[in-house]
Tab-separated table of C-alpha atoms in Angstrom:
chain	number	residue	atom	x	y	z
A	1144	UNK	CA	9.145	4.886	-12.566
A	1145	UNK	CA	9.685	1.284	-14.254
A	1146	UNK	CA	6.705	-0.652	-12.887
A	1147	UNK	CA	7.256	-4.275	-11.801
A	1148	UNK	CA	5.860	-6.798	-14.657
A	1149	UNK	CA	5.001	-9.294	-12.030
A	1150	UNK	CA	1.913	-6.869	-10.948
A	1151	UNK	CA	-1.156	-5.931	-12.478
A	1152	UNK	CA	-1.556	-2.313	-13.081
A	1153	UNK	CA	-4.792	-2.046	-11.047
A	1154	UNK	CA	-3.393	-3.460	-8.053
A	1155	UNK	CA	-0.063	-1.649	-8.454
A	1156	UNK	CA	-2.540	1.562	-8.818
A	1157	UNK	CA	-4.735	1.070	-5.924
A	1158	UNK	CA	-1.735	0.260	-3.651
A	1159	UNK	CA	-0.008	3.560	-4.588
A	1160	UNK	CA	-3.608	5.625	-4.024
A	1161	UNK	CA	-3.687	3.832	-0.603
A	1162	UNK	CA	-0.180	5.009	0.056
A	1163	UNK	CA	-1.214	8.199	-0.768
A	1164	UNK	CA	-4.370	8.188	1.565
A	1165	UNK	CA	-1.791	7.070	4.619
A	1166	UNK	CA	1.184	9.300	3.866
A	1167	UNK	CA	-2.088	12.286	3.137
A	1168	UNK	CA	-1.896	12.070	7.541
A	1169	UNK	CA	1.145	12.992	9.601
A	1170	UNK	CA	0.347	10.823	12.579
A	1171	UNK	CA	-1.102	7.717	10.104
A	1172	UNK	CA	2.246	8.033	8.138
A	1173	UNK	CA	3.810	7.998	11.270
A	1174	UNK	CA	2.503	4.639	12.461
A	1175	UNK	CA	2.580	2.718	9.171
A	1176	UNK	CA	6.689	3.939	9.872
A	1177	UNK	CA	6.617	3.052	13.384
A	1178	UNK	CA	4.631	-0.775	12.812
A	1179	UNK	CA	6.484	-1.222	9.559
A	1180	UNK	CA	9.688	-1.000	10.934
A	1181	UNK	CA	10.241	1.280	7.716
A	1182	UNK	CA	11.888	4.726	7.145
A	1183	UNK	CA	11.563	7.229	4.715
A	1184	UNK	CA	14.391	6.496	2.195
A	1185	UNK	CA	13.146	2.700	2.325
A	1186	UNK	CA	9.792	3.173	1.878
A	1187	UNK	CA	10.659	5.494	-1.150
A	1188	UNK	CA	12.793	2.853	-2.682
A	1189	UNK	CA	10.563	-0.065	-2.353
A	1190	UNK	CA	7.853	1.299	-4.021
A	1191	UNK	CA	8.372	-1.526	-7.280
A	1192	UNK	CA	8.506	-4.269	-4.572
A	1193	UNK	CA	5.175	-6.196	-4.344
A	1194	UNK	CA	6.365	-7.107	-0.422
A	1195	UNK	CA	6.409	-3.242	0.389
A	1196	UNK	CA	3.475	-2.826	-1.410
A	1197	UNK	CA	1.706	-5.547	0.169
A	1198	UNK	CA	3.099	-4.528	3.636
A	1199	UNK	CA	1.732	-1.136	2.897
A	1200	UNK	CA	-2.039	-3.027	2.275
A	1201	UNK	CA	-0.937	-5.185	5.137
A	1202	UNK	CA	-1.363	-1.892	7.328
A	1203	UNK	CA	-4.324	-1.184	6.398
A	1204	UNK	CA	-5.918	-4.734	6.797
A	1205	UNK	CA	-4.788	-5.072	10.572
A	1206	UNK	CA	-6.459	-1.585	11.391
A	1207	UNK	CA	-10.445	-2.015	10.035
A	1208	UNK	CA	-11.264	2.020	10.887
A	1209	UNK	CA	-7.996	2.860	8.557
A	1210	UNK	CA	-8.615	-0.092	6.077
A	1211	UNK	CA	-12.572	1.395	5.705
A	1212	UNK	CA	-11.756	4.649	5.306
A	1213	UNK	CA	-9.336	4.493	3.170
A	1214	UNK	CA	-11.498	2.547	0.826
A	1215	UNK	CA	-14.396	4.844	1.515
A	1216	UNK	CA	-11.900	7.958	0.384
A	1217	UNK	CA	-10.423	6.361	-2.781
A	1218	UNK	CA	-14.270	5.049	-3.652
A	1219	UNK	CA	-13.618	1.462	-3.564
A	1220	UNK	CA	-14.941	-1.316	-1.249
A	1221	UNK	CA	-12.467	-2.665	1.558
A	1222	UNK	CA	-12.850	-6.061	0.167
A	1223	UNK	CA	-10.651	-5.028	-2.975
A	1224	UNK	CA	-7.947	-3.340	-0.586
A	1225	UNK	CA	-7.250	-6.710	0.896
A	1226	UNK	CA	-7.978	-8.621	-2.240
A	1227	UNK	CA	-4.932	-6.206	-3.626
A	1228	UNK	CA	-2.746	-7.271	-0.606
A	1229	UNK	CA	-3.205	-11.058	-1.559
A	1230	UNK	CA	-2.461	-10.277	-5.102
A	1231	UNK	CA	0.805	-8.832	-3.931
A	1232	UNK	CA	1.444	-11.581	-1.774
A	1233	UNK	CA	1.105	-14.074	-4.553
A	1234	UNK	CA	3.266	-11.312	-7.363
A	1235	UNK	CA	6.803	-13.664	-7.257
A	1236	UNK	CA	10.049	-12.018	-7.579
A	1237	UNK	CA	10.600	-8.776	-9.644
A	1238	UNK	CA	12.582	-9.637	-12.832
């Protein structure tokens, strides 16, 4: 997979190890789906978009249990999860 330029390799990293912490869950997987608006096929193909990425982080943010656990399970503090989302946010267009 061609990463996007416009993101830092930690933050591209710790946004695909929280996707794999939510996606790890049938009925958490099924949520970030169901609030995202998202299916599948699109959530699969936006994985080099900072947007998705950060909509992914997003997710996480707006539900503290999720957002703490997840950090607690990938060993990192919440603080950086949302400080990842806000990097996103800030990425600029993919080139």
């Amino acid at each position: 997979m061609e990463t996007n330029s416009n993101i830092d390799q930690e933050t591209e990293i710790l946004a695909f190890r929280a996707l794999g912490w939510v996606l790890e869950d049938q009925d958490r997987a099924a949520r970030l789906l169901a609030l995202t608006g998202l299916d599948p096929r699109e959530l699969r193909s936006g994985l080099e978009d900072p947007a998705m990425l950060s909509s992914l982080l997003g997710f996480l943010a707006n539900h503290e249990p999720d957002l703490i656990a997840c950090a607690e399970d990938i060993g990192i503090e919440p603080a950086k999860l949302a400080a990842a989302a806000a990097r996103l946010n800030n990425s600029g267009e993919y080139s």
